[in-house]
Amino acid sequence: MAKRPVKETIHAKGLEIGIYTTDFQNEFISLTDIARYRSTDPRITIHNWLRGRDIA
């Protein structure tokens, strides 16, 4: 049976950022929540960040 992720929220600079975990050892921070800090449309911020990672 798969464990359901638990969501907690932290606050940074007035922004709520979701933190997800299933085993309380490996936590994942919501990149979308962080991208909302830069833009009202977080897809653009994430797209540009991923595009910059392709350069190798």
GROMACS .gro file of C-alpha atoms in nm:
model
   56
    1MET     CA    1   0.000   0.000   0.000
    2ALA     CA    2   0.149   0.334  -0.108
    3LYS     CA    3   0.186   0.601   0.154
    4ARG     CA    4   0.009   0.929   0.095
    5PRO     CA    5   0.237   1.232   0.094
    6VAL     CA    6   0.207   1.466   0.390
    7LYS     CA    7   0.211   1.835   0.308
    8GLU     CA    8   0.353   2.093   0.542
    9THR     CA    9   0.389   2.462   0.471
   10ILE     CA   10   0.672   2.700   0.551
   11HIS     CA   11   0.658   3.077   0.512
   12ALA     CA   12   0.943   3.271   0.351
   13LYS     CA   13   0.924   3.640   0.258
   14GLY     CA   14   0.544   3.629   0.282
   15LEU     CA   15   0.517   3.330   0.047
   16GLU     CA   16   0.377   2.990   0.144
   17ILE     CA   17   0.598   2.705   0.021
   18GLY     CA   18   0.472   2.347   0.031
   19ILE     CA   19   0.694   2.068   0.159
   20TYR     CA   20   0.590   1.711   0.082
   21THR     CA   21   0.712   1.391   0.249
   22THR     CA   22   0.604   1.029   0.279
   23ASP     CA   23   0.860   0.893   0.524
   24PHE     CA   24   0.972   1.208   0.711
   25GLN     CA   25   1.328   1.155   0.586
   26ASN     CA   26   1.302   1.255   0.219
   27GLU     CA   27   1.132   1.589   0.173
   28PHE     CA   28   1.043   1.762  -0.151
   29ILE     CA   29   0.994   2.138  -0.184
   30SER     CA   30   0.738   2.264  -0.432
   31LEU     CA   31   0.926   2.434  -0.715
   32THR     CA   32   0.600   2.586  -0.839
   33ASP     CA   33   0.545   2.762  -0.506
   34ILE     CA   34   0.896   2.908  -0.519
   35ALA     CA   35   0.852   3.014  -0.885
   36ARG     CA   36   0.542   3.214  -0.788
   37TYR     CA   37   0.775   3.451  -0.605
   38ARG     CA   38   0.930   3.561  -0.938
   39SER     CA   39   0.625   3.563  -1.161
   40THR     CA   40   0.248   3.542  -1.154
   41ASP     CA   41   0.283   3.261  -1.410
   42PRO     CA   42   0.529   3.010  -1.256
   43ARG     CA   43   0.541   2.802  -1.576
   44ILE     CA   44   0.759   3.065  -1.742
   45THR     CA   45   1.009   3.069  -1.455
   46ILE     CA   46   1.031   2.688  -1.444
   47HIS     CA   47   1.062   2.667  -1.825
   48ASN     CA   48   1.352   2.915  -1.827
   49TRP     CA   49   1.522   2.736  -1.538
   50LEU     CA   50   1.499   2.398  -1.712
   51ARG     CA   51   1.614   2.543  -2.045
   52GLY     CA   52   1.925   2.678  -1.873
   53ARG     CA   53   2.003   2.328  -1.741
   54ASP     CA   54   2.028   2.181  -2.093
   55ILE     CA   55   2.355   2.361  -2.164
   56ALA     CA   56   2.633   2.114  -2.095
   0.00000   0.00000   0.00000
